[in-house]
Amino acid sequence: MPQTSSTVNPFETAKRQVDIVADMIGLNGGVREVLKHPKRELTVNFPVRMDDGTYRVFTGHRVQYNMARGPCKGGIRYHPQVTLDEVRALAAWMTWKCAVVNIPYGGAKGGVVCDPKKMSKGELEHLTRRYASEIASFIGPEIDIPAPDVYTDSQTMSWIMDTYSMQKGYSVPGVVTGKPIALGGSEGRGEATGRGCAYVIREASKDAGVRVKNGTVAVQGFGNAGSVAANLLHDEQGATIVAVSDSRGGIYKADGLNPHAVEEHKRKTGSVVGFPGAKAISNEEVLETKADILVPAALENQITGKNADKVQAKMVAEAANGPTLPEADTVLFQKKVTVLPDILANAGGVTVSYFEWAQDIQGFFWPLEEVNQRLERVMVRSYADVHKVAAERKVHNRTAAYILAIQRVVDAINTRGFHP
Ligand code: NAD
């Protein structure tokens, strides 16, 4: 069967990525095998009472991929198509992402097979609290710290924090991140992913010779990550936002959209589509827009072998996870497009999650300016680290980011040694 994006097993992809980098850095034997295996996995099947009084059994997973560099970190996803292999792959990618930005974490991920769009708030609370109880002995501020992911949010994290705290008998805010400020969340967490992405674009544009000031930008997916990146590129770096889109379609304006006005329009109408004075375009056209910088900030598998050749941007900054397929990477590389890979470009989110955890365990909270300054420092340093590896090894940024991350994890494994 030909492999399409929907039939590719993501964990096979994740393991293949390890093998490619392991070959490049001459890594063999036991450590290579360690990198291709999750450290621990827990699958739980648990009943939830639904609003009509019946009980349904749900399946959830939590995978702790590698904790050589510190406690595991990664989101929890609620989706009908969650599989153990998907959770394993996402946990591996979290391991590399935390290592690229050099925060003291390993990687983890969780998922519950459910359709949250068809569940009431009460049912979601019951499901979340029971799942949290089932994995409670597996997580904790020193072990594994969950966060929101697809179809989970700050409310989900609040329920997990409360359930875990009830079992302990005292409040443990550091067990999850992405909480509301009232429960120990961090200033700046909401916009951290888009902000981190804007910092990486700023730094990379200097090396790549791509204009940001008076340059043009297209953003696919005007949600949390995409809208914040657009606002900051426009307000702080003087870029012209020429195209944006969401799940209903895209809009284009050659002389520039005001991203704040588009955001307001989306808040009122539910979509960017229909924004006054803009031309309607399709989501595919957003990717192919003539612009200096393209920010995919929606879903995975958007830039493929079929459309990569039509990408006109000189820089692609992956705010989304996995927007570019490997065959598209090759095409972009040949076209000399600067790709800022997801594990670097969207790592601002996990970085401020790390700040949230650090503030929670100290019980000492930082003002917004301090959070943003520290985030900027991490993103600037991380981009420089990736760029250095790319230049030294003459590889593109994605490969460089993987080499850097995997080498850091390998160093931690080797330095700790093998028990017993
Ligand atoms: P979000 O739900 O706030 O926004 C997603 C946006 O994409 C929405 O506007 C949605 O309408 C749009 N969209 C959906 N399908 C689309 C399509 N086919 N074409 C164009 N637009 C489409 O989600 P988010 O938190 O901004 O996450 C976006 C991406 O960024 C995801 O890949 C996510 O994994 C990644 N990411 C987010 C964070 C974070 O902290 N929010 C951190 C790391 C990575």
CSV table of C-alpha atoms and ligand atoms in Angstrom, one decimal:
chain,number,residue,atom,x,y,z
A,1,MET,CA,0.0,0.0,0.0
A,2,PRO,CA,1.4,3.4,-0.8
A,3,GLN,CA,2.1,5.4,2.3
A,4,THR,CA,0.1,8.6,2.5
A,5,SER,CA,0.3,11.1,5.4
A,6,SER,CA,-2.6,9.3,7.1
A,7,THR,CA,-1.2,5.8,6.8
A,8,VAL,CA,2.3,6.6,7.9
A,9,ASN,CA,2.8,5.3,11.4
A,10,PRO,CA,4.2,8.3,13.3
A,11,PHE,CA,6.3,6.3,15.6
A,12,GLU,CA,8.0,4.6,12.7
A,13,THR,CA,8.8,8.1,11.4
A,14,ALA,CA,10.1,9.1,14.8
A,15,LYS,CA,12.4,6.1,14.9
A,16,ARG,CA,13.6,6.6,11.4
A,17,GLN,CA,14.6,10.2,12.3
A,18,VAL,CA,16.7,8.8,15.2
A,19,ASP,CA,18.4,6.4,12.9
A,20,ILE,CA,19.3,9.1,10.4
A,21,VAL,CA,20.8,11.3,13.0
A,22,ALA,CA,22.5,8.3,14.8
A,23,ASP,CA,24.2,7.5,11.4
A,24,MET,CA,25.4,11.1,11.1
A,25,ILE,CA,26.8,11.3,14.6
A,26,GLY,CA,28.2,7.7,14.5
A,27,LEU,CA,26.0,6.5,17.3
A,28,ASN,CA,25.5,2.7,17.5
A,29,GLY,CA,24.7,0.0,19.9
A,30,GLY,CA,22.8,0.4,23.2
A,31,VAL,CA,22.3,4.1,23.3
A,32,ARG,CA,20.8,4.1,19.7
A,33,GLU,CA,18.3,1.5,20.9
A,34,VAL,CA,17.5,3.5,24.1
A,35,LEU,CA,16.6,6.5,21.8
A,36,LYS,CA,14.2,4.3,19.8
A,37,HIS,CA,12.3,3.0,22.9
A,38,PRO,CA,10.0,4.8,25.2
A,39,LYS,CA,11.2,4.4,28.8
A,40,ARG,CA,7.7,3.8,30.3
A,41,GLU,CA,4.2,3.5,29.0
A,42,LEU,CA,0.9,3.3,30.9
A,43,THR,CA,-2.4,2.4,29.2
A,44,VAL,CA,-5.5,2.8,31.3
A,45,ASN,CA,-9.1,1.7,30.6
A,46,PHE,CA,-11.6,3.4,32.8
A,47,PRO,CA,-15.3,4.0,33.2
A,48,VAL,CA,-17.0,7.4,33.0
A,49,ARG,CA,-20.6,8.1,34.0
A,50,MET,CA,-22.2,10.0,31.1
A,51,ASP,CA,-25.0,12.5,31.5
A,52,ASP,CA,-27.7,10.0,30.7
A,53,GLY,CA,-26.6,7.8,33.6
A,54,THR,CA,-24.9,5.1,31.5
A,55,TYR,CA,-21.2,4.2,31.9
A,56,ARG,CA,-18.7,4.2,29.0
A,57,VAL,CA,-15.2,2.8,29.1
A,58,PHE,CA,-12.5,5.1,27.7
A,59,THR,CA,-8.8,4.3,26.9
A,60,GLY,CA,-6.0,6.7,27.8
A,61,HIS,CA,-2.2,6.5,27.5
A,62,ARG,CA,0.7,8.3,29.0
A,63,VAL,CA,4.1,7.7,27.6
A,64,GLN,CA,7.4,8.9,29.2
A,65,TYR,CA,9.9,8.7,26.4
A,66,ASN,CA,13.2,9.7,28.0
A,67,MET,CA,14.0,11.3,31.3
A,68,ALA,CA,17.9,11.4,31.1
A,69,ARG,CA,17.8,15.2,31.1
A,70,GLY,CA,15.1,15.7,33.7
A,71,PRO,CA,11.4,15.1,34.5
A,72,CYS,CA,9.3,14.3,31.4
A,73,LYS,CA,7.2,17.1,29.9
A,74,GLY,CA,4.4,16.9,27.3
A,75,GLY,CA,0.8,17.6,26.6
A,76,ILE,CA,-2.4,15.6,26.8
A,77,ARG,CA,-4.5,15.2,23.7
A,78,TYR,CA,-8.2,14.3,23.6
A,79,HIS,CA,-9.1,13.0,20.1
A,80,PRO,CA,-11.0,10.1,18.6
A,81,GLN,CA,-7.9,9.0,16.6
A,82,VAL,CA,-5.4,8.9,19.4
A,83,THR,CA,-3.2,5.7,19.2
A,84,LEU,CA,-0.4,4.5,21.4
A,85,ASP,CA,2.0,4.8,18.5
A,86,GLU,CA,1.0,8.5,17.9
A,87,VAL,CA,1.5,9.2,21.6
A,88,ARG,CA,4.9,7.5,21.5
A,89,ALA,CA,6.0,9.6,18.6
A,90,LEU,CA,4.7,12.8,20.1
A,91,ALA,CA,6.6,11.9,23.4
A,92,ALA,CA,9.8,11.4,21.4
A,93,TRP,CA,9.4,14.7,19.6
A,94,MET,CA,8.9,16.4,23.0
A,95,THR,CA,12.2,14.9,24.2
A,96,TRP,CA,14.0,16.5,21.2
A,97,LYS,CA,12.2,19.8,21.6
A,98,CYS,CA,13.1,20.2,25.2
A,99,ALA,CA,16.7,19.3,24.4
A,100,VAL,CA,16.9,21.8,21.5
A,101,VAL,CA,16.0,24.7,23.8
A,102,ASN,CA,18.1,23.1,26.6
A,103,ILE,CA,15.5,23.1,29.3
A,104,PRO,CA,16.0,20.4,31.9
A,105,TYR,CA,13.3,18.1,30.8
A,106,GLY,CA,12.8,14.8,29.1
A,107,GLY,CA,9.7,14.2,26.9
A,108,ALA,CA,6.3,12.7,27.4
A,109,LYS,CA,2.8,12.8,25.9
A,110,GLY,CA,-0.6,11.6,26.9
A,111,GLY,CA,-3.9,11.0,25.0
A,112,VAL,CA,-7.4,9.8,25.6
A,113,VAL,CA,-9.4,8.3,22.8
A,114,CYS,CA,-12.6,10.3,22.9
A,115,ASP,CA,-14.6,12.9,20.9
A,116,PRO,CA,-14.6,16.0,23.1
A,117,LYS,CA,-16.9,17.8,20.7
A,118,LYS,CA,-19.6,15.3,21.4
A,119,MET,CA,-19.2,15.4,25.2
A,120,SER,CA,-20.7,17.9,27.8
A,121,LYS,CA,-18.5,19.9,30.1
A,122,GLY,CA,-19.6,17.6,33.0
A,123,GLU,CA,-18.7,14.5,31.1
A,124,LEU,CA,-15.3,16.0,30.2
A,125,GLU,CA,-14.7,16.8,33.8
A,126,HIS,CA,-15.5,13.2,34.9
A,127,LEU,CA,-13.3,11.8,32.2
A,128,THR,CA,-10.4,14.1,33.0
A,129,ARG,CA,-10.6,13.5,36.8
A,130,ARG,CA,-10.8,9.7,36.3
A,131,TYR,CA,-7.9,9.7,33.8
A,132,ALA,CA,-5.9,11.9,36.1
A,133,SER,CA,-6.6,9.5,39.0
A,134,GLU,CA,-5.5,6.5,36.9
A,135,ILE,CA,-2.2,8.1,35.9
A,136,ALA,CA,-1.6,9.9,39.3
A,137,SER,CA,1.1,7.6,40.5
A,138,PHE,CA,2.9,8.1,37.2
A,139,ILE,CA,3.0,11.9,37.1
A,140,GLY,CA,4.2,14.7,39.5
A,141,PRO,CA,6.4,17.8,39.5
A,142,GLU,CA,9.6,15.6,39.8
A,143,ILE,CA,8.4,12.8,37.4
A,144,ASP,CA,6.2,14.0,34.6
A,145,ILE,CA,4.4,17.3,34.1
A,146,PRO,CA,1.5,17.3,31.6
A,147,ALA,CA,0.2,20.3,29.7
A,148,PRO,CA,-2.6,21.1,27.2
A,149,ASP,CA,-2.6,19.8,23.7
A,150,VAL,CA,-5.2,19.2,21.0
A,151,TYR,CA,-8.7,19.7,22.6
A,152,THR,CA,-7.5,20.2,26.1
A,153,ASP,CA,-7.0,23.6,27.8
A,154,SER,CA,-6.4,25.5,31.0
A,155,GLN,CA,-9.7,24.1,32.4
A,156,THR,CA,-8.5,20.5,31.8
A,157,MET,CA,-5.3,21.3,33.6
A,158,SER,CA,-7.1,22.8,36.5
A,159,TRP,CA,-9.1,19.6,36.9
A,160,ILE,CA,-6.0,17.5,36.8
A,161,MET,CA,-4.2,19.8,39.3
A,162,ASP,CA,-7.2,19.6,41.6
A,163,THR,CA,-7.6,15.8,41.3
A,164,TYR,CA,-3.9,15.2,41.9
A,165,SER,CA,-3.9,17.6,44.9
A,166,MET,CA,-6.9,15.9,46.4
A,167,GLN,CA,-5.0,12.6,46.4
A,168,LYS,CA,-1.9,14.2,48.0
A,169,GLY,CA,-3.9,16.2,50.6
A,170,TYR,CA,-2.3,19.5,49.6
A,171,SER,CA,-2.1,21.8,46.6
A,172,VAL,CA,0.5,20.7,44.0
A,173,PRO,CA,0.4,23.4,41.2
A,174,GLY,CA,3.7,22.1,39.7
A,175,VAL,CA,2.1,18.9,38.5
A,176,VAL,CA,0.8,20.5,35.3
A,177,THR,CA,1.4,23.6,33.3
A,178,GLY,CA,-0.9,25.7,31.1
A,179,LYS,CA,-3.0,26.5,34.2
A,180,PRO,CA,-5.0,29.7,34.7
A,181,ILE,CA,-3.0,32.5,36.5
A,182,ALA,CA,-5.3,32.0,39.6
A,183,LEU,CA,-4.0,28.4,40.1
A,184,GLY,CA,-0.3,29.2,39.5
A,185,GLY,CA,-0.2,29.7,35.8
A,186,SER,CA,2.5,32.0,34.3
A,187,GLU,CA,2.2,35.4,32.8
A,188,GLY,CA,2.9,35.2,29.1
A,189,ARG,CA,2.2,31.5,28.6
A,190,GLY,CA,-0.8,32.2,26.3
A,191,GLU,CA,1.3,34.0,23.7
A,192,ALA,CA,4.6,32.2,24.3
A,193,THR,CA,4.5,29.9,21.2
A,194,GLY,CA,3.8,32.8,18.8
A,195,ARG,CA,6.3,35.1,20.6
A,196,GLY,CA,9.0,32.5,20.6
A,197,CYS,CA,8.4,31.9,16.8
A,198,ALA,CA,8.7,35.7,16.2
A,199,TYR,CA,12.0,35.8,18.0
A,200,VAL,CA,13.4,32.9,16.0
A,201,ILE,CA,12.3,34.5,12.7
A,202,ARG,CA,14.0,37.7,13.7
A,203,GLU,CA,17.3,36.0,14.5
A,204,ALA,CA,17.2,33.7,11.4
A,205,SER,CA,16.3,36.5,9.0
A,206,LYS,CA,19.7,38.2,9.8
A,207,ASP,CA,21.6,35.0,8.7
A,208,ALA,CA,19.3,34.2,5.8
A,209,GLY,CA,19.1,37.7,4.4
A,210,VAL,CA,15.3,37.6,4.5
A,211,ARG,CA,13.5,40.9,5.1
A,212,VAL,CA,11.2,41.1,8.1
A,213,LYS,CA,10.9,44.9,8.3
A,214,ASN,CA,8.8,45.9,5.3
A,215,GLY,CA,8.9,42.2,4.3
A,216,THR,CA,5.7,40.2,3.6
A,217,VAL,CA,4.3,37.3,5.7
A,218,ALA,CA,1.6,34.7,5.1
A,219,VAL,CA,0.2,32.8,8.1
A,220,GLN,CA,-1.7,29.5,7.7
A,221,GLY,CA,-3.9,29.0,10.8
A,222,PHE,CA,-4.9,32.2,12.6
A,223,GLY,CA,-5.3,30.6,16.0
A,224,ASN,CA,-3.3,30.9,19.2
A,225,ALA,CA,0.2,30.4,17.7
A,226,GLY,CA,-0.5,32.0,14.3
A,227,SER,CA,-2.3,35.2,15.4
A,228,VAL,CA,0.3,36.0,18.1
A,229,ALA,CA,3.1,35.5,15.6
A,230,ALA,CA,1.4,37.7,13.1
A,231,ASN,CA,0.7,40.5,15.6
A,232,LEU,CA,4.3,40.5,16.9
A,233,LEU,CA,5.9,40.4,13.4
A,234,HIS,CA,3.6,43.3,12.4
A,235,ASP,CA,3.9,45.4,15.6
A,236,GLU,CA,7.5,44.8,16.7
A,237,GLN,CA,9.3,43.9,13.5
A,238,GLY,CA,7.5,46.0,11.0
A,239,ALA,CA,6.4,43.2,8.7
A,240,THR,CA,3.4,43.4,6.3
A,241,ILE,CA,0.9,40.5,6.9
A,242,VAL,CA,-0.4,39.8,3.4
A,243,ALA,CA,-2.4,36.6,3.9
A,244,VAL,CA,-3.9,34.6,6.8
A,245,SER,CA,-6.3,31.7,7.0
A,246,ASP,CA,-8.3,29.4,9.3
A,247,SER,CA,-10.2,26.2,8.8
A,248,ARG,CA,-12.9,28.0,6.8
A,249,GLY,CA,-10.5,29.6,4.3
A,250,GLY,CA,-8.0,32.4,3.7
A,251,ILE,CA,-7.8,36.1,3.0
A,252,TYR,CA,-5.3,38.2,1.0
A,253,LYS,CA,-4.4,41.9,0.9
A,254,ALA,CA,-1.4,42.9,-1.1
A,255,ASP,CA,-0.8,46.2,0.9
A,256,GLY,CA,-1.2,44.4,4.2
A,257,LEU,CA,-3.8,43.3,6.7
A,258,ASN,CA,-4.0,44.7,10.2
A,259,PRO,CA,-3.7,41.5,12.2
A,260,HIS,CA,-5.5,43.0,15.3
A,261,ALA,CA,-8.5,44.0,13.2
A,262,VAL,CA,-8.5,40.5,11.6
A,263,GLU,CA,-8.4,39.0,15.1
A,264,GLU,CA,-11.4,41.1,16.2
A,265,HIS,CA,-13.3,40.1,13.0
A,266,LYS,CA,-12.6,36.4,13.8
A,267,ARG,CA,-13.7,36.9,17.4
A,268,LYS,CA,-17.0,38.4,16.2
A,269,THR,CA,-17.7,36.2,13.3
A,270,GLY,CA,-15.8,33.0,14.1
A,271,SER,CA,-13.5,33.2,11.1
A,272,VAL,CA,-11.0,35.4,9.2
A,273,VAL,CA,-13.1,34.9,6.1
A,274,GLY,CA,-15.2,37.9,5.0
A,275,PHE,CA,-12.7,40.4,6.5
A,276,PRO,CA,-13.6,43.8,4.8
A,277,GLY,CA,-11.3,44.8,2.0
A,278,ALA,CA,-9.5,41.5,1.6
A,279,LYS,CA,-9.7,39.0,-1.2
A,280,ALA,CA,-10.9,35.5,-0.4
A,281,ILE,CA,-8.4,32.8,-1.2
A,282,SER,CA,-8.1,29.1,-0.4
A,283,ASN,CA,-6.0,27.5,2.3
A,284,GLU,CA,-3.7,26.1,-0.4
A,285,GLU,CA,-3.2,29.5,-1.9
A,286,VAL,CA,-2.1,30.8,1.5
A,287,LEU,CA,0.8,28.3,1.4
A,288,GLU,CA,1.6,29.4,-2.1
A,289,THR,CA,1.3,33.2,-1.5
A,290,LYS,CA,4.1,35.4,-2.8
A,291,ALA,CA,5.6,36.4,0.6
A,292,ASP,CA,9.0,36.6,2.2
A,293,ILE,CA,8.0,34.4,5.1
A,294,LEU,CA,5.4,31.7,5.5
A,295,VAL,CA,4.3,30.6,8.9
A,296,PRO,CA,2.4,27.3,8.9
A,297,ALA,CA,0.5,27.5,12.2
A,298,ALA,CA,-2.4,25.1,11.7
A,299,LEU,CA,-2.0,21.3,11.2
A,300,GLU,CA,0.6,18.7,10.3
A,301,ASN,CA,1.3,17.5,6.8
A,302,GLN,CA,0.5,20.8,5.0
A,303,ILE,CA,3.6,21.2,2.8
A,304,THR,CA,3.9,18.1,0.8
A,305,GLY,CA,5.8,16.7,-2.2
A,306,LYS,CA,2.9,18.0,-4.3
A,307,ASN,CA,2.9,21.7,-3.3
A,308,ALA,CA,6.4,22.3,-1.9
A,309,ASP,CA,7.6,23.5,-5.3
A,310,LYS,CA,4.9,26.1,-5.3
A,311,VAL,CA,6.0,27.7,-2.0
A,312,GLN,CA,7.3,31.1,-2.9
A,313,ALA,CA,8.5,32.2,0.6
A,314,LYS,CA,12.2,32.4,1.3
A,315,MET,CA,11.6,31.4,4.9
A,316,VAL,CA,9.2,28.8,6.4
A,317,ALA,CA,8.8,29.1,10.2
A,318,GLU,CA,7.0,26.1,11.6
A,319,ALA,CA,4.8,27.3,14.4
A,320,ALA,CA,2.7,24.2,13.9
A,321,ASN,CA,4.0,20.7,14.7
A,322,GLY,CA,4.9,18.6,11.7
A,323,PRO,CA,3.6,20.9,8.9
A,324,THR,CA,6.2,19.8,6.4
A,325,LEU,CA,6.5,16.2,5.1
A,326,PRO,CA,10.1,14.8,4.5
A,327,GLU,CA,9.8,14.8,0.7
A,328,ALA,CA,8.8,18.5,0.9
A,329,ASP,CA,11.8,19.3,3.0
A,330,THR,CA,14.1,18.1,0.3
A,331,VAL,CA,12.3,20.3,-2.3
A,332,LEU,CA,12.5,23.3,0.0
A,333,PHE,CA,16.2,22.7,0.7
A,334,GLN,CA,16.9,22.5,-3.0
A,335,LYS,CA,15.1,25.8,-3.5
A,336,LYS,CA,17.3,27.3,-0.8
A,337,VAL,CA,14.3,28.1,1.4
A,338,THR,CA,15.3,28.6,5.1
A,339,VAL,CA,13.2,26.2,7.1
A,340,LEU,CA,12.9,26.9,10.9
A,341,PRO,CA,11.9,23.5,12.2
A,342,ASP,CA,9.0,23.0,14.6
A,343,ILE,CA,11.2,21.7,17.4
A,344,LEU,CA,12.9,25.0,17.4
A,345,ALA,CA,10.3,27.5,16.0
A,346,ASN,CA,7.4,26.5,18.3
A,347,ALA,CA,9.4,25.7,21.4
A,348,GLY,CA,8.5,29.0,23.1
A,349,GLY,CA,5.4,27.2,24.5
A,350,VAL,CA,7.2,24.5,26.3
A,351,THR,CA,9.8,27.1,27.4
A,352,VAL,CA,7.3,29.2,29.2
A,353,SER,CA,5.7,26.0,30.6
A,354,TYR,CA,9.1,25.3,32.1
A,355,PHE,CA,9.0,28.8,33.6
A,356,GLU,CA,5.6,28.1,35.0
A,357,TRP,CA,6.8,24.9,36.7
A,358,ALA,CA,9.9,26.7,38.0
A,359,GLN,CA,7.7,29.5,39.4
A,360,ASP,CA,5.2,27.0,41.0
A,361,ILE,CA,7.9,25.0,42.8
A,362,GLN,CA,9.5,28.2,44.1
A,363,GLY,CA,6.2,29.7,45.0
A,364,PHE,CA,7.6,32.9,43.5
A,365,PHE,CA,6.0,34.5,40.4
A,366,TRP,CA,7.6,36.7,37.8
A,367,PRO,CA,6.2,39.7,36.0
A,368,LEU,CA,5.4,39.5,32.3
A,369,GLU,CA,8.5,41.5,31.3
A,370,GLU,CA,10.7,39.0,33.1
A,371,VAL,CA,9.0,36.0,31.4
A,372,ASN,CA,9.4,37.5,28.0
A,373,GLN,CA,13.0,38.5,28.5
A,374,ARG,CA,13.9,35.0,29.7
A,375,LEU,CA,12.0,33.5,26.7
A,376,GLU,CA,13.8,35.8,24.3
A,377,ARG,CA,17.2,34.7,25.8
A,378,VAL,CA,16.3,31.0,25.4
A,379,MET,CA,15.0,31.4,21.8
A,380,VAL,CA,18.0,33.5,20.6
A,381,ARG,CA,20.5,31.1,22.2
A,382,SER,CA,18.7,28.1,20.8
A,383,TYR,CA,18.5,29.5,17.2
A,384,ALA,CA,22.3,30.3,17.4
A,385,ASP,CA,23.0,26.8,18.6
A,386,VAL,CA,21.1,25.2,15.7
A,387,HIS,CA,22.6,27.6,13.2
A,388,LYS,CA,26.1,26.8,14.4
A,389,VAL,CA,25.5,23.0,13.9
A,390,ALA,CA,23.9,23.7,10.5
A,391,ALA,CA,26.9,25.7,9.4
A,392,GLU,CA,29.5,23.3,10.8
A,393,ARG,CA,28.0,20.2,9.4
A,394,LYS,CA,26.6,21.8,6.2
A,395,VAL,CA,23.1,20.4,6.9
A,396,HIS,CA,19.7,22.2,6.9
A,397,ASN,CA,18.2,23.5,10.1
A,398,ARG,CA,15.9,20.5,10.8
A,399,THR,CA,18.8,18.1,10.7
A,400,ALA,CA,20.9,20.4,12.7
A,401,ALA,CA,18.2,20.8,15.4
A,402,TYR,CA,17.9,17.0,15.6
A,403,ILE,CA,21.6,16.5,15.8
A,404,LEU,CA,21.9,19.1,18.6
A,405,ALA,CA,18.9,17.6,20.5
A,406,ILE,CA,19.9,14.0,20.2
A,407,GLN,CA,23.5,14.7,21.0
A,408,ARG,CA,22.4,16.4,24.2
A,409,VAL,CA,20.2,13.5,25.2
A,410,VAL,CA,23.0,11.0,24.4
A,411,ASP,CA,25.5,13.0,26.5
A,412,ALA,CA,23.1,12.9,29.4
A,413,ILE,CA,22.6,9.1,29.0
A,414,ASN,CA,26.3,8.5,28.8
A,415,THR,CA,27.3,10.7,31.6
A,416,ARG,CA,24.7,9.1,33.9
A,417,GLY,CA,25.9,5.7,32.8
A,418,PHE,CA,23.8,2.5,32.9
A,419,HIS,CA,22.2,1.3,36.1
A,420,PRO,CA,23.1,-1.1,37.8
B,1,NAD,P1,-5.5,26.8,17.7
B,1,NAD,O1,-6.6,25.9,17.7
B,1,NAD,O2,-5.6,28.0,18.5
B,1,NAD,O3,-5.4,27.4,16.2
B,1,NAD,C1,-5.3,26.6,15.1
B,1,NAD,C2,-5.8,27.4,13.9
B,1,NAD,O4,-5.7,26.7,12.7
B,1,NAD,C3,-7.3,27.8,14.0
B,1,NAD,O5,-7.5,29.1,13.6
B,1,NAD,C4,-8.0,26.9,13.0
B,1,NAD,O6,-9.1,27.5,12.4
B,1,NAD,C5,-6.9,26.8,11.9
B,1,NAD,N1,-7.0,25.6,11.1
B,1,NAD,C6,-7.5,24.4,11.3
B,1,NAD,N2,-7.5,23.7,10.2
B,1,NAD,C7,-7.0,24.4,9.2
B,1,NAD,C8,-6.7,24.3,7.9
B,1,NAD,N3,-7.0,23.1,7.3
B,1,NAD,N4,-6.2,25.3,7.2
B,1,NAD,C9,-5.9,26.5,7.8
B,1,NAD,N5,-6.1,26.7,9.1
B,1,NAD,C10,-6.7,25.7,9.8
B,1,NAD,O7,-4.2,26.0,17.9
B,1,NAD,P2,-2.8,26.5,18.3
B,1,NAD,O8,-2.6,26.2,19.7
B,1,NAD,O9,-2.5,27.8,17.7
B,1,NAD,O10,-1.9,25.3,17.5
B,1,NAD,C11,-1.6,25.4,16.1
B,1,NAD,C12,-0.4,24.6,15.9
B,1,NAD,O11,0.7,25.0,16.7
B,1,NAD,C13,-0.6,23.1,16.1
B,1,NAD,O12,0.2,22.3,15.2
B,1,NAD,C14,0.0,22.9,17.5
B,1,NAD,O13,0.5,21.6,17.8
B,1,NAD,C15,1.2,23.9,17.4
B,1,NAD,N6,1.7,24.3,18.7
B,1,NAD,C16,1.0,25.1,19.5
B,1,NAD,C17,1.5,25.4,20.8
B,1,NAD,C18,0.8,26.3,21.7
B,1,NAD,O14,1.3,26.6,22.8
B,1,NAD,N7,-0.4,26.7,21.4
B,1,NAD,C19,2.8,25.0,21.1
B,1,NAD,C20,3.5,24.2,20.2
B,1,NAD,C21,3.0,23.9,19.0
